[in-house]
Structures are given as C-alpha cells and as structure tokens.
Amino acid sequence: MESGAEILLKSVKEICPDITDDKLFVFASKLTIEELNKKDFFVPINKVQKAIGFIANGLVRSSFIDNDGNEITVGFYAKGDYATHYPAFITQQPSKYSIQCLEPTTMVCISYENLQWIYENLSGFEKYGRLVAEEILKRQQARIESFIFQTAEERYLDFIKCHSDLF
C-alpha cells in the first residue's frame, strides 16, 4: 500500500513528468503527514490556513456559516484532491470557510513557507503549482456558474452524478 507522500509524489510526476527524482526527494523532505479523525477540522473557520493539504485518504467537506447562522456546505473533497480555501491560503488571511473531515483522513501537508521556498529553489514546481491552482480555479468557477445557470434540482442531480460514492 502506498504512503500518503508516495501518492502525492506520484501525482506530481504525472502532472509534471520533467521533475527529476532528486527534486522530488527535496520536495518530499518539506512535507508533513497529518492523521485526522472524523469531525476534526483541517481548517477552522476564521483561521489562517498554515498548510495546504493533499488528501491521501479520506473525505472532507468545506462549509461556511451564513448570516442566519446556518452551516452551508460548498464542496466535498476526496483522495487525490487538495483541501484548501486557496485565496485565503495564498494571501495568508483568515478563511471564511472551514474544512472538516467526514471520515478518518490522511493529509500530506506543505506549509505556506515551505511552498514558497520550493517555488524559489526547485525549478518545475512553479509549473506544478500553477496547474494545481488552475484546477482549483476551474472547480470554483464551475460551482459559481452552477448557481447562475442551473436550478437547485439540476445541481442536485449533477452532485449525485459526480459524487455517487457519497450516497
């Protein structure tokens, strides 16, 4: 069975095959592993996200509290996804969202500081970061557009289609 770090490194290599094993080794030295329990928060609401988390195993959800005090789920993320409120992470500002584990979850984490060091010192990783950021942006835009162009029923049916494993 692959470790969490091995899953992430494999993902990096698939996205950016030109990154050398030596650079991957240095990158791996900057990673930490977090084992979280069901209901643990990876990112509590109104806190600065200190690290971005690659989900090696498990399931998390992102949510916020609306003006009436209701908790609103905005997304689910599973193995192979990054758990982040990316705009808050890259600006190191408190997140308006929480990210909570729905089951025991293994996160492979990289701190903001280590990520900046990697971008500055390991060529090829800026491309990887850009491609990951583009994927996060596409998902966020799709979510926004679903509220503009789809009915609640259409969004629900799409959710069932895309996340059948959650049912």
Short mmCIF file of C-alpha atoms in Angstrom, two decimals:
data_model
loop_
_atom_site.label_atom_id
_atom_site.label_comp_id
_atom_site.label_asym_id
_atom_site.label_seq_id
_atom_site.Cartn_x
_atom_site.Cartn_y
_atom_site.Cartn_z
CA MET A 1 0.00 0.00 0.00
CA GLU A 2 1.34 3.43 -0.96
CA SER A 3 2.00 6.00 1.74
CA GLY A 4 0.36 9.41 1.58
CA ALA A 5 3.59 11.05 0.47
CA GLU A 6 4.07 8.44 -2.28
CA ILE A 7 0.55 9.16 -3.58
CA LEU A 8 1.32 12.89 -3.75
CA LEU A 9 4.72 12.36 -5.40
CA LYS A 10 3.10 10.11 -8.00
CA SER A 11 0.56 12.86 -8.68
CA VAL A 12 3.34 15.44 -9.09
CA LYS A 13 5.17 13.15 -11.52
CA GLU A 14 2.00 12.54 -13.56
CA ILE A 15 1.31 16.26 -13.90
CA CYS A 16 4.95 17.32 -14.39
CA PRO A 17 6.96 14.33 -15.67
CA ASP A 18 10.08 16.50 -16.20
CA ILE A 19 10.61 17.00 -12.47
CA THR A 20 13.64 14.92 -11.51
CA ASP A 21 13.76 12.34 -8.74
CA ASP A 22 16.35 14.49 -6.93
CA LYS A 23 13.93 17.43 -6.86
CA LEU A 24 11.10 15.15 -5.77
CA PHE A 25 13.28 13.96 -2.89
CA VAL A 26 13.87 17.55 -1.72
CA PHE A 27 10.16 18.33 -2.16
CA ALA A 28 9.27 15.25 -0.09
CA SER A 29 11.55 16.46 2.71
CA LYS A 30 9.33 19.54 3.07
CA LEU A 31 6.11 17.52 3.53
CA THR A 32 4.38 16.58 6.76
CA ILE A 33 1.65 14.00 7.33
CA GLU A 34 -1.46 14.77 9.37
CA GLU A 35 -3.74 11.97 10.53
CA LEU A 36 -7.15 13.46 11.26
CA ASN A 37 -10.20 11.86 12.82
CA LYS A 38 -13.80 12.13 11.73
CA LYS A 39 -15.12 15.61 12.67
CA ASP A 40 -11.60 17.09 13.05
CA PHE A 41 -11.08 20.44 11.35
CA PHE A 42 -8.20 20.75 8.90
CA VAL A 43 -9.06 24.44 8.53
CA PRO A 44 -11.26 26.04 11.20
CA ILE A 45 -13.41 28.97 10.05
CA ASN A 46 -11.81 32.41 10.54
CA LYS A 47 -8.32 30.92 10.98
CA VAL A 48 -5.31 31.31 8.70
CA GLN A 49 -4.62 28.11 6.77
CA LYS A 50 -0.97 27.42 7.55
CA ALA A 51 -0.61 24.48 5.13
CA ILE A 52 -2.25 23.15 2.02
CA GLY A 53 -3.34 19.53 2.34
CA PHE A 54 -3.30 16.82 -0.30
CA ILE A 55 -5.86 14.17 0.65
CA ALA A 56 -4.10 10.81 0.55
CA ASN A 57 -7.09 9.01 2.09
CA GLY A 58 -10.41 10.17 3.44
CA LEU A 59 -13.15 12.66 2.74
CA VAL A 60 -13.59 16.28 3.80
CA ARG A 61 -16.17 18.96 3.28
CA SER A 62 -15.89 22.70 3.05
CA SER A 63 -18.58 24.89 4.59
CA PHE A 64 -19.36 28.37 5.88
CA ILE A 65 -21.86 29.93 8.27
CA ASP A 66 -24.44 32.21 6.62
CA ASN A 67 -25.90 35.39 8.13
CA ASP A 68 -28.69 33.38 9.81
CA GLY A 69 -26.19 31.05 11.50
CA ASN A 70 -26.83 28.11 9.14
CA GLU A 71 -23.92 25.91 8.13
CA ILE A 72 -23.77 25.73 4.32
CA THR A 73 -21.71 23.03 2.58
CA VAL A 74 -19.90 24.27 -0.51
CA GLY A 75 -17.93 21.20 -1.52
CA PHE A 76 -16.65 17.72 -0.84
CA TYR A 77 -13.05 16.64 -1.49
CA ALA A 78 -11.70 13.11 -1.55
CA LYS A 79 -8.49 11.19 -2.20
CA GLY A 80 -6.31 12.98 -4.74
CA ASP A 81 -7.82 16.43 -4.12
CA TYR A 82 -6.27 19.40 -2.37
CA ALA A 83 -8.05 20.63 0.75
CA THR A 84 -7.78 24.39 0.73
CA HIS A 85 -9.54 27.72 0.67
CA TYR A 86 -6.93 28.72 -1.86
CA PRO A 87 -7.42 32.52 -1.97
CA ALA A 88 -7.09 32.71 1.83
CA PHE A 89 -4.13 30.31 1.78
CA ILE A 90 -2.10 32.24 -0.78
CA THR A 91 -2.76 35.57 0.95
CA GLN A 92 -2.39 34.06 4.45
CA GLN A 93 -5.67 35.67 5.52
CA PRO A 94 -8.30 34.02 7.76
CA SER A 95 -10.53 31.64 5.82
CA LYS A 96 -14.25 32.29 5.52
CA TYR A 97 -14.68 28.53 5.19
CA SER A 98 -13.96 25.54 7.36
CA ILE A 99 -12.65 22.23 6.07
CA GLN A 100 -13.80 19.33 8.23
CA CYS A 101 -13.16 15.60 7.97
CA LEU A 102 -16.19 13.41 7.34
CA GLU A 103 -14.15 10.28 7.99
CA PRO A 104 -10.61 9.49 9.17
CA THR A 105 -8.37 11.37 6.75
CA THR A 106 -4.67 11.38 5.92
CA MET A 107 -3.38 14.72 4.67
CA VAL A 108 0.02 15.27 3.12
CA CYS A 109 0.73 18.87 4.02
CA ILE A 110 3.07 21.57 2.88
CA SER A 111 3.31 24.80 4.80
CA TYR A 112 2.95 28.14 3.11
CA GLU A 113 6.59 28.95 3.92
CA ASN A 114 7.88 25.65 2.53
CA LEU A 115 5.79 26.06 -0.60
CA GLN A 116 7.32 29.48 -1.23
CA TRP A 117 10.80 28.01 -0.68
CA ILE A 118 10.05 25.21 -3.16
CA TYR A 119 8.83 27.67 -5.80
CA GLU A 120 12.01 29.72 -5.40
CA ASN A 121 14.50 26.83 -5.27
CA LEU A 122 13.14 23.84 -7.22
CA SER A 123 12.53 24.52 -10.89
CA GLY A 124 9.49 22.77 -12.31
CA PHE A 125 7.40 23.10 -9.17
CA GLU A 126 6.08 26.53 -10.14
CA LYS A 127 4.51 24.82 -13.14
CA TYR A 128 3.01 22.16 -10.87
CA GLY A 129 1.66 24.85 -8.53
CA ARG A 130 0.17 26.76 -11.46
CA LEU A 131 -1.56 23.65 -12.82
CA VAL A 132 -2.99 22.80 -9.39
CA ALA A 133 -4.15 26.41 -8.93
CA GLU A 134 -5.79 26.32 -12.37
CA GLU A 135 -7.66 23.14 -11.43
CA ILE A 136 -8.86 24.72 -8.17
CA LEU A 137 -9.97 27.83 -10.08
CA LYS A 138 -11.89 25.75 -12.64
CA ARG A 139 -13.76 23.92 -9.86
CA GLN A 140 -14.60 27.17 -8.07
CA GLN A 141 -15.82 28.77 -11.29
CA ALA A 142 -17.95 25.73 -12.11
CA ARG A 143 -19.51 25.95 -8.63
CA ILE A 144 -20.28 29.68 -9.08
CA GLU A 145 -21.74 29.12 -12.54
CA SER A 146 -23.90 26.27 -11.27
CA PHE A 147 -25.74 28.83 -9.10
CA ILE A 148 -26.14 31.18 -12.04
CA PHE A 149 -27.14 28.74 -14.77
CA GLN A 150 -28.71 25.73 -13.01
CA THR A 151 -31.74 25.12 -10.86
CA ALA A 152 -31.35 23.56 -7.42
CA GLU A 153 -32.64 20.27 -8.87
CA GLU A 154 -30.07 20.32 -11.69
CA ARG A 155 -27.27 20.99 -9.18
CA TYR A 156 -28.51 18.11 -7.02
CA LEU A 157 -28.61 15.71 -9.99
CA ASP A 158 -25.10 16.79 -11.02
CA PHE A 159 -23.91 16.21 -7.45
CA ILE A 160 -25.33 12.69 -7.46
CA LYS A 161 -23.69 12.00 -10.84
CA CYS A 162 -20.28 13.37 -9.79
CA HIS A 163 -20.31 12.04 -6.20
CA SER A 164 -22.27 8.78 -6.42
CA ASP A 165 -19.84 7.24 -3.91
CA LEU A 166 -21.15 9.62 -1.22
CA PHE A 167 -24.57 8.06 -1.47
#
